[in-house]
Amino acid sequence: MLGIIRQKVAGKLNHALNFEQGVGAVALRAFSSSAKQMTVRDALNSALEEEMSADPKVFIMGEEVGEYQGAYKITKGLLDKFGPERVVDTPITEAGFTGIGVGAAYHGLRPVIEFMTFNFSMQAIDHIINSAAKSNYMSSGQISVPIVFRGPNGAAAGVGAQHSQCYAAWYGSCPGLKVLAPYSAEDARGLLKAAIRDPDPVVFLENELLYGESFPVSAETLDSSFCLPIGKAKIEREGKDVTITAYSKMVGFSLQAADILAKEGINAEVINLRSIRPLDRSTINASVRKTNRLVTVEEGFPQHGVGAEICATVVEDSFEYLDAPVERIAGADVPTPYAANIERLAFPQVEDIVRASKRACYRSR
Amino acid sequence: MAQLTHRASALHKSIPAVLFAARGLATASTSPITVETSLPFTGHKIDPPSRSVETSSQELLTFFRDMALMRRMEIAADSLYKAKLIRGFCHLYDGQEAVCVGMEAAINKKDCIITAYRDHCIFLGRGGTLLEAFAELMGRKSGCSKGKGGSMHFYKKEGGFYGGHGIVGAQVPLGCGLAFAQKYSKDESVTFAMYGDGAANQGQLFEALNMAALWDLPAILVCENNHYGMGTAEWRAAKSPAYYKRGDYVPGLKVDGMDVLAVKQACKFAKEHALKNGPIILEMDTYRYHGHSMSDPGSTYRTRDEISGVRQERDPIERVRKLILTHDIATEKELKDTEKEVRKEVDEAIAQAKESPMPDPSELFTNVYVKGLGTESFGADRKELRTVLP
């Protein structure tokens, strides 16, 4: 199927794969006053609820997911609806409960393991990589691991060095894992449902600051059968002058940057990656072949980051199309400071994306 | 009663008694008073120490003042957080003051303390100042970590305080490592590695404890059991919540953590044990009045009656107040005056902290390494902000 897709024209490809964008866009223009809004939190909660209703093998495990209703209220109401066998509160022991979750997946259950933040997943990373990601391969297909690891990833606000790291690049480099990073409510619903249904281990990187944000959702998105394909990026905003790739919260910043750039006559195309692994190289390359310029945006550390991989992929596949060096906007190359003024310097701001885009268009100074 | 002179240092252990104009502290007797702890100690694989604790008028007054200061600091931090002057996470220690104050009375600054993120009062106990604490909470230059750490990352190395750690349980192996270094250097000191009932189930604790026992490290593991790991009560997290017994082959002691004299006695006992026989666990039965953090109301998993019940029956400051009054060491008015002074000291420190500027932007890049080796580092836009690490 992938081979066939590669032969299609880029524009048609994007339209076909991003049908829901078209629906959403039409809904917005024609019916903006009646478009339903949903927070990312509610999107995740409803996705969990629907998947748990549909498949009794799906269960949730993590700290404060049950009686506390979720540290960030993502699992609110689920304990009441499904009971303590399916919504399991754990002690503060990530290595232990992650191993237990992976073991349950070996035996055919479909666990959703919540990390209160992905910083704590480091306590359990051996199980995510060695016990989950590699098992299907090592057992040549006998032991598959239909597990989802989800939770907030990246920076929040003022939470300091040990609570602010983005793990997209680390998990994204590991074969055997699928790694998703939703942005909008539609992403959250469609990608989480896809992740739970997927037979492989999925790392699902949410963002705390996006939980409370509302997005318009179509009737199709709200349907319980709604699912988004894993491995496909979404073109959030079409453009022709420069391609901006981003994931999670940075998609919002990139869209803001695109509005600012538009006022200066630069028409930016913003790609919401949605999937870190598999990375949608064809959408990215098709876009760069159209715009000839690329800015990658991420919150994580720059060295060996997601942007570095995107740059390499474009240089490998679309070198002749590049009219300017690839620009990388990323988190600063330092542990995250607490003080507000320097924390701001540690993460990409809209003006950084604007500036890099202008440089890519040879429009700075 | 004359005003206490404004001092930068919060705790009086480091200040000569003569500088106190307060009747109680300056003229307070250091002659021994013997007090019984509220409850006997319970031992696991060890004979517990006696319930009779030697103290003095001066020590009791110091305990009162120190705990009142810590209480006031934490309550003030609550207000600052609600005023959005403190950001991110803020985990308050009010209710647990007796643990760090009693511990300090039994040890010196060569001994080490390490804890998790509920660290403001422990920092004060190790010689940290109110200004350093409030400035750090507000992300200012005068903070103990120059504003770069925040609430969970207070340190005072010269006072033997090694932080201030955000990841539950991590501080326990680190504490055993401090003890390893102390034994290696033969410096006759010990480490108190503090953790909560939530962290007590962490595997890394047992790994480190096994090694500490194998190698006879002078490590004292102190479980501050406030009975809730965030929103999860101890009986929902631990098959055996008898944390002082969880060391199995490592002896343990259960202590009333709301009784500062019991804490002092237990820590003195533990230090002697650890220097001779290796690790020991102390379980401090304590309570936090606030929720887990400022983001947690603390009332969805506990009743208000429970919280007010502890406040009425077991408050550590009230216990010492009663002792002081019963032994005629000071009057009620004098103690209230002390509380007023302490409040003023806290208010002045906050005012001073508010004057402290935010860190200079260049601080983004300082202290990444001790030795930069000419490495380049970058801001969010690597072509706009780049530097060579100092």
Short mmCIF file of N, CA, C and O in Angstrom, two decimals, chain B residues 188-286:
data_model
loop_
_atom_site.label_atom_id
_atom_site.label_comp_id
_atom_site.label_asym_id
_atom_site.label_seq_id
_atom_site.Cartn_x
_atom_site.Cartn_y
_atom_site.Cartn_z
N GLU B 188 33.49 9.67 59.85
CA GLU B 188 32.69 9.51 61.07
C GLU B 188 31.38 10.31 61.03
O GLU B 188 30.90 10.78 62.06
N SER B 189 30.85 10.46 59.85
CA SER B 189 29.55 11.12 59.79
C SER B 189 28.57 10.21 59.07
O SER B 189 28.94 9.18 58.49
N VAL B 190 27.28 10.58 59.14
CA VAL B 190 26.22 9.73 58.60
C VAL B 190 25.35 10.52 57.64
O VAL B 190 25.42 11.74 57.58
N THR B 191 24.52 9.80 56.89
CA THR B 191 23.57 10.44 55.98
C THR B 191 22.15 10.03 56.35
O THR B 191 21.88 8.85 56.60
N PHE B 192 21.28 11.02 56.37
CA PHE B 192 19.84 10.77 56.54
C PHE B 192 19.19 10.92 55.18
O PHE B 192 19.12 12.01 54.62
N ALA B 193 18.73 9.80 54.62
CA ALA B 193 18.06 9.83 53.31
C ALA B 193 16.56 9.79 53.56
O ALA B 193 16.03 8.78 54.02
N MET B 194 15.89 10.91 53.29
CA MET B 194 14.47 11.04 53.64
C MET B 194 13.59 10.73 52.44
O MET B 194 13.91 11.09 51.30
N TYR B 195 12.47 10.08 52.72
CA TYR B 195 11.53 9.73 51.66
C TYR B 195 10.15 9.60 52.29
O TYR B 195 10.02 9.53 53.51
N GLY B 196 9.12 9.54 51.44
CA GLY B 196 7.77 9.46 51.97
C GLY B 196 7.20 8.04 51.89
O GLY B 196 7.84 7.13 51.36
N ASP B 197 5.97 7.89 52.39
CA ASP B 197 5.34 6.57 52.30
C ASP B 197 5.08 6.21 50.85
O ASP B 197 5.07 5.04 50.48
N GLY B 198 4.91 7.21 49.99
CA GLY B 198 4.73 6.94 48.56
C GLY B 198 5.96 6.34 47.94
O GLY B 198 5.89 5.42 47.12
N ALA B 199 7.11 6.85 48.34
CA ALA B 199 8.38 6.37 47.78
C ALA B 199 8.82 5.06 48.39
O ALA B 199 9.71 4.39 47.86
N ALA B 200 8.20 4.68 49.50
CA ALA B 200 8.68 3.51 50.26
C ALA B 200 8.56 2.22 49.47
O ALA B 200 9.19 1.23 49.83
N ASN B 201 7.75 2.23 48.40
CA ASN B 201 7.59 1.01 47.61
C ASN B 201 8.52 0.94 46.40
O ASN B 201 8.49 -0.02 45.65
N GLN B 202 9.31 1.99 46.21
CA GLN B 202 10.20 2.04 45.05
C GLN B 202 11.28 0.96 45.12
O GLN B 202 11.93 0.77 46.15
N GLY B 203 11.46 0.28 44.01
CA GLY B 203 12.46 -0.79 43.95
C GLY B 203 13.87 -0.32 44.24
O GLY B 203 14.64 -1.00 44.91
N GLN B 204 14.19 0.89 43.74
CA GLN B 204 15.57 1.36 43.90
C GLN B 204 15.94 1.54 45.37
O GLN B 204 17.11 1.45 45.74
N LEU B 205 14.93 1.77 46.21
CA LEU B 205 15.19 1.89 47.64
C LEU B 205 15.75 0.57 48.16
O LEU B 205 16.74 0.54 48.90
N PHE B 206 15.13 -0.52 47.75
CA PHE B 206 15.55 -1.83 48.26
C PHE B 206 16.89 -2.25 47.69
O PHE B 206 17.70 -2.90 48.36
N GLU B 207 17.14 -1.85 46.45
CA GLU B 207 18.45 -2.14 45.86
C GLU B 207 19.54 -1.43 46.65
O GLU B 207 20.56 -2.02 47.00
N ALA B 208 19.31 -0.15 46.91
CA ALA B 208 20.33 0.62 47.63
C ALA B 208 20.47 0.14 49.07
O ALA B 208 21.58 0.08 49.60
N LEU B 209 19.35 -0.21 49.69
CA LEU B 209 19.39 -0.65 51.08
C LEU B 209 20.17 -1.96 51.21
O LEU B 209 20.94 -2.14 52.16
N ASN B 210 19.98 -2.85 50.26
CA ASN B 210 20.71 -4.12 50.26
C ASN B 210 22.21 -3.86 50.22
O ASN B 210 22.98 -4.44 50.99
N MET B 211 22.62 -2.96 49.34
CA MET B 211 24.05 -2.66 49.24
C MET B 211 24.55 -1.95 50.49
O MET B 211 25.65 -2.22 50.98
N ALA B 212 23.73 -1.04 51.02
CA ALA B 212 24.14 -0.33 52.24
C ALA B 212 24.37 -1.33 53.38
O ALA B 212 25.30 -1.20 54.16
N ALA B 213 23.50 -2.35 53.42
CA ALA B 213 23.63 -3.36 54.47
C ALA B 213 24.84 -4.26 54.22
O ALA B 213 25.58 -4.59 55.15
N LEU B 214 25.04 -4.65 52.97
CA LEU B 214 26.19 -5.49 52.62
C LEU B 214 27.50 -4.82 52.99
O LEU B 214 28.44 -5.45 53.45
N TRP B 215 27.55 -3.52 52.74
CA TRP B 215 28.81 -2.78 52.88
C TRP B 215 28.86 -1.95 54.17
O TRP B 215 29.80 -1.17 54.34
N ASP B 216 27.87 -2.13 55.06
CA ASP B 216 27.84 -1.41 56.34
C ASP B 216 27.96 0.10 56.16
O ASP B 216 28.77 0.76 56.81
N LEU B 217 27.16 0.64 55.26
CA LEU B 217 27.24 2.09 55.04
C LEU B 217 26.51 2.84 56.16
O LEU B 217 25.49 2.36 56.66
N PRO B 218 27.02 4.01 56.55
CA PRO B 218 26.37 4.80 57.61
C PRO B 218 25.14 5.54 57.06
O PRO B 218 25.07 6.78 57.09
N ALA B 219 24.16 4.77 56.59
CA ALA B 219 22.98 5.35 55.94
C ALA B 219 21.76 5.15 56.83
O ALA B 219 21.49 4.04 57.27
N ILE B 220 21.06 6.23 57.09
CA ILE B 220 19.83 6.16 57.88
C ILE B 220 18.69 6.53 56.94
O ILE B 220 18.63 7.64 56.43
N LEU B 221 17.82 5.57 56.68
CA LEU B 221 16.69 5.85 55.79
C LEU B 221 15.53 6.33 56.66
O LEU B 221 15.11 5.64 57.59
N VAL B 222 15.05 7.52 56.36
CA VAL B 222 13.99 8.11 57.19
C VAL B 222 12.72 8.21 56.37
O VAL B 222 12.63 9.02 55.44
N CYS B 223 11.74 7.37 56.72
CA CYS B 223 10.46 7.43 56.01
C CYS B 223 9.56 8.43 56.73
O CYS B 223 9.15 8.19 57.86
N GLU B 224 9.28 9.55 56.07
CA GLU B 224 8.33 10.51 56.64
C GLU B 224 6.94 10.03 56.20
O GLU B 224 6.47 10.35 55.11
N ASN B 225 6.35 9.20 57.06
CA ASN B 225 5.07 8.62 56.70
C ASN B 225 3.94 9.58 57.04
O ASN B 225 3.48 9.64 58.18
N ASN B 226 3.52 10.37 56.04
CA ASN B 226 2.36 11.24 56.27
C ASN B 226 1.09 10.58 55.76
O ASN B 226 0.06 11.23 55.63
N HIS B 227 1.18 9.29 55.48
CA HIS B 227 0.03 8.40 55.22
C HIS B 227 -0.64 8.55 53.87
O HIS B 227 -1.59 7.83 53.58
N TYR B 228 -0.14 9.47 53.04
CA TYR B 228 -0.71 9.64 51.70
C TYR B 228 0.40 9.87 50.69
O TYR B 228 1.25 10.76 50.88
N GLY B 229 0.38 9.08 49.61
CA GLY B 229 1.30 9.33 48.51
C GLY B 229 0.48 10.07 47.46
O GLY B 229 -0.31 9.44 46.74
N MET B 230 0.61 11.35 47.38
CA MET B 230 -0.30 12.21 46.62
C MET B 230 -1.72 11.91 47.06
O MET B 230 -2.08 12.19 48.19
N GLY B 231 -2.54 11.28 46.23
CA GLY B 231 -3.93 11.05 46.63
C GLY B 231 -4.19 9.64 47.12
O GLY B 231 -5.33 9.25 47.37
N THR B 232 -3.13 8.84 47.26
CA THR B 232 -3.32 7.43 47.57
C THR B 232 -2.90 7.13 49.00
O THR B 232 -1.75 7.32 49.37
N ALA B 233 -3.87 6.67 49.78
CA ALA B 233 -3.59 6.35 51.18
C ALA B 233 -2.65 5.15 51.26
O ALA B 233 -2.65 4.28 50.38
N GLU B 234 -1.90 5.07 52.35
CA GLU B 234 -0.84 4.06 52.46
C GLU B 234 -1.36 2.64 52.29
O GLU B 234 -0.71 1.81 51.65
N TRP B 235 -2.58 2.37 52.81
CA TRP B 235 -3.08 1.00 52.73
C TRP B 235 -3.44 0.61 51.29
O TRP B 235 -3.56 -0.58 50.99
N ARG B 236 -3.58 1.59 50.40
CA ARG B 236 -3.87 1.30 49.00
C ARG B 236 -2.61 1.17 48.17
O ARG B 236 -2.67 0.77 47.01
N ALA B 237 -1.49 1.52 48.76
CA ALA B 237 -0.24 1.47 48.00
C ALA B 237 0.71 0.39 48.50
O ALA B 237 1.55 -0.08 47.74
N ALA B 238 0.61 0.03 49.77
CA ALA B 238 1.58 -0.89 50.35
C ALA B 238 0.87 -2.09 50.96
O ALA B 238 -0.03 -1.93 51.78
N LYS B 239 1.33 -3.27 50.59
CA LYS B 239 0.80 -4.48 51.22
C LYS B 239 1.16 -4.45 52.71
O LYS B 239 0.38 -4.81 53.56
N SER B 240 2.38 -3.98 53.00
CA SER B 240 2.76 -3.79 54.39
C SER B 240 3.13 -2.34 54.64
O SER B 240 4.22 -1.90 54.28
N PRO B 241 2.23 -1.55 55.25
CA PRO B 241 2.58 -0.16 55.55
C PRO B 241 3.39 0.00 56.84
O PRO B 241 3.48 1.10 57.36
N ALA B 242 3.94 -1.08 57.33
CA ALA B 242 4.82 -0.95 58.51
C ALA B 242 6.22 -0.67 57.97
O ALA B 242 7.08 -1.55 57.88
N TYR B 243 6.42 0.58 57.56
CA TYR B 243 7.63 0.92 56.80
C TYR B 243 8.91 0.70 57.59
O TYR B 243 9.95 0.43 57.00
N TYR B 244 8.81 0.77 58.92
CA TYR B 244 10.03 0.56 59.69
C TYR B 244 10.47 -0.91 59.65
O TYR B 244 11.62 -1.22 59.97
N LYS B 245 9.54 -1.79 59.22
CA LYS B 245 9.87 -3.21 59.13
C LYS B 245 10.28 -3.62 57.72
O LYS B 245 10.75 -4.73 57.49
N ARG B 246 10.10 -2.71 56.78
CA ARG B 246 10.28 -3.10 55.39
C ARG B 246 11.73 -3.39 55.03
O ARG B 246 12.02 -3.93 53.98
N GLY B 247 12.65 -2.98 55.88
CA GLY B 247 14.06 -3.28 55.63
C GLY B 247 14.39 -4.74 55.85
O GLY B 247 15.49 -5.18 55.50
N ASP B 248 13.43 -5.48 56.42
CA ASP B 248 13.59 -6.94 56.61
C ASP B 248 14.81 -7.22 57.49
O ASP B 248 14.71 -7.17 58.71
N TYR B 249 15.94 -7.41 56.87
CA TYR B 249 17.17 -7.72 57.63
C TYR B 249 17.81 -6.45 58.19
O TYR B 249 18.76 -6.50 58.95
N VAL B 250 17.30 -5.29 57.78
CA VAL B 250 17.83 -4.02 58.30
C VAL B 250 16.92 -3.58 59.45
O VAL B 250 15.70 -3.53 59.29
N PRO B 251 17.50 -3.27 60.61
CA PRO B 251 16.66 -2.89 61.74
C PRO B 251 15.92 -1.58 61.50
O PRO B 251 16.31 -0.77 60.65
N GLY B 252 14.83 -1.40 62.26
CA GLY B 252 14.04 -0.19 62.09
C GLY B 252 13.42 0.25 63.39
O GLY B 252 13.34 -0.51 64.35
N LEU B 253 12.97 1.50 63.37
CA LEU B 253 12.36 2.09 64.56
C LEU B 253 11.16 2.89 64.12
O LEU B 253 11.24 3.66 63.15
N LYS B 254 10.06 2.69 64.83
CA LYS B 254 8.89 3.53 64.54
C LYS B 254 8.84 4.64 65.56
O LYS B 254 8.94 4.42 66.77
N VAL B 255 8.66 5.88 65.08
CA VAL B 255 8.79 7.08 65.90
C VAL B 255 7.56 7.96 65.72
O VAL B 255 7.06 8.09 64.59
N ASP B 256 7.10 8.60 66.78
CA ASP B 256 6.04 9.61 66.64
C ASP B 256 6.67 10.86 66.04
O ASP B 256 7.33 11.64 66.73
N GLY B 257 6.46 11.04 64.77
CA GLY B 257 7.09 12.15 64.06
C GLY B 257 6.52 13.51 64.41
O GLY B 257 7.03 14.53 63.94
N MET B 258 5.47 13.58 65.21
CA MET B 258 4.90 14.87 65.61
C MET B 258 5.49 15.31 66.96
O MET B 258 5.13 16.35 67.49
N ASP B 259 6.37 14.48 67.50
CA ASP B 259 6.97 14.76 68.81
C ASP B 259 8.46 15.03 68.57
O ASP B 259 9.24 14.11 68.34
N VAL B 260 8.83 16.29 68.64
CA VAL B 260 10.19 16.68 68.25
C VAL B 260 11.24 16.01 69.13
O VAL B 260 12.35 15.71 68.66
N LEU B 261 10.91 15.76 70.39
CA LEU B 261 11.88 15.11 71.28
C LEU B 261 12.06 13.64 70.90
O LEU B 261 13.17 13.11 70.96
N ALA B 262 10.97 13.00 70.49
CA ALA B 262 11.08 11.61 70.05
C ALA B 262 11.95 11.54 68.80
O ALA B 262 12.79 10.64 68.66
N VAL B 263 11.76 12.49 67.91
CA VAL B 263 12.56 12.52 66.68
C VAL B 263 14.04 12.70 67.03
O VAL B 263 14.91 12.00 66.50
N LYS B 264 14.30 13.63 67.93
CA LYS B 264 15.70 13.88 68.32
C LYS B 264 16.32 12.61 68.89
O LYS B 264 17.43 12.22 68.52
N GLN B 265 15.59 11.96 69.77
CA GLN B 265 16.10 10.75 70.41
C GLN B 265 16.37 9.67 69.37
O GLN B 265 17.42 9.02 69.39
N ALA B 266 15.43 9.50 68.46
CA ALA B 266 15.56 8.45 67.45
C ALA B 266 16.75 8.73 66.53
O ALA B 266 17.49 7.81 66.17
N CYS B 267 16.94 9.98 66.14
CA CYS B 267 18.03 10.31 65.22
C CYS B 267 19.39 10.15 65.90
O CYS B 267 20.35 9.67 65.29
N LYS B 268 19.44 10.49 67.18
CA LYS B 268 20.69 10.31 67.94
C LYS B 268 21.02 8.83 68.01
O LYS B 268 22.15 8.41 67.76
N PHE B 269 20.00 8.05 68.30
CA PHE B 269 20.14 6.59 68.40
C PHE B 269 20.57 6.01 67.05
O PHE B 269 21.48 5.18 66.97
N ALA B 270 19.93 6.49 65.99
CA ALA B 270 20.22 5.97 64.66
C ALA B 270 21.64 6.31 64.23
O ALA B 270 22.33 5.49 63.62
N LYS B 271 22.07 7.52 64.54
CA LYS B 271 23.43 7.92 64.15
C LYS B 271 24.46 7.02 64.82
O LYS B 271 25.40 6.53 64.18
N GLU B 272 24.25 6.78 66.11
CA GLU B 272 25.20 5.90 66.83
C GLU B 272 25.21 4.51 66.20
O GLU B 272 26.25 3.91 66.01
N HIS B 273 24.01 4.02 65.87
CA HIS B 273 23.89 2.69 65.28
C HIS B 273 24.59 2.63 63.93
O HIS B 273 25.36 1.72 63.65
N ALA B 274 24.30 3.61 63.10
CA ALA B 274 24.78 3.57 61.72
C ALA B 274 26.30 3.64 61.67
O ALA B 274 26.93 3.00 60.81
N LEU B 275 26.90 4.40 62.57
CA LEU B 275 28.36 4.51 62.55
C LEU B 275 29.01 3.19 62.91
O LEU B 275 30.11 2.88 62.45
N LYS B 276 28.32 2.39 63.71
CA LYS B 276 28.91 1.11 64.14
C LYS B 276 28.43 -0.07 63.29
O LYS B 276 29.20 -0.96 62.97
N ASN B 277 27.13 -0.07 62.95
CA ASN B 277 26.52 -1.28 62.40
C ASN B 277 25.91 -1.15 61.01
O ASN B 277 25.27 -2.09 60.56
N GLY B 278 26.02 0.01 60.39
CA GLY B 278 25.42 0.12 59.07
C GLY B 278 23.98 0.62 59.11
O GLY B 278 23.55 1.19 60.10
N PRO B 279 23.22 0.37 58.03
CA PRO B 279 21.95 1.07 57.86
C PRO B 279 20.87 0.73 58.88
O PRO B 279 20.85 -0.36 59.47
N ILE B 280 19.99 1.69 59.07
CA ILE B 280 18.82 1.53 59.93
C ILE B 280 17.70 2.37 59.32
O ILE B 280 17.97 3.36 58.65
N ILE B 281 16.47 1.93 59.52
CA ILE B 281 15.32 2.69 58.99
C ILE B 281 14.59 3.36 60.15
O ILE B 281 14.35 2.74 61.19
N LEU B 282 14.25 4.62 59.97
CA LEU B 282 13.41 5.32 60.94
C LEU B 282 12.09 5.63 60.25
O LEU B 282 12.09 6.25 59.18
N GLU B 283 10.99 5.20 60.82
CA GLU B 283 9.70 5.60 60.26
C GLU B 283 9.12 6.68 61.16
O GLU B 283 8.87 6.44 62.34
N MET B 284 8.95 7.87 60.59
CA MET B 284 8.39 8.99 61.36
C MET B 284 6.90 9.07 61.05
O MET B 284 6.51 9.33 59.91
N ASP B 285 6.08 8.83 62.05
CA ASP B 285 4.63 8.92 61.86
C ASP B 285 4.25 10.39 61.92
O ASP B 285 4.26 11.01 62.97
N THR B 286 3.98 10.97 60.76
CA THR B 286 3.76 12.41 60.70
C THR B 286 2.53 12.73 59.85
O THR B 286 1.76 11.81 59.50
#
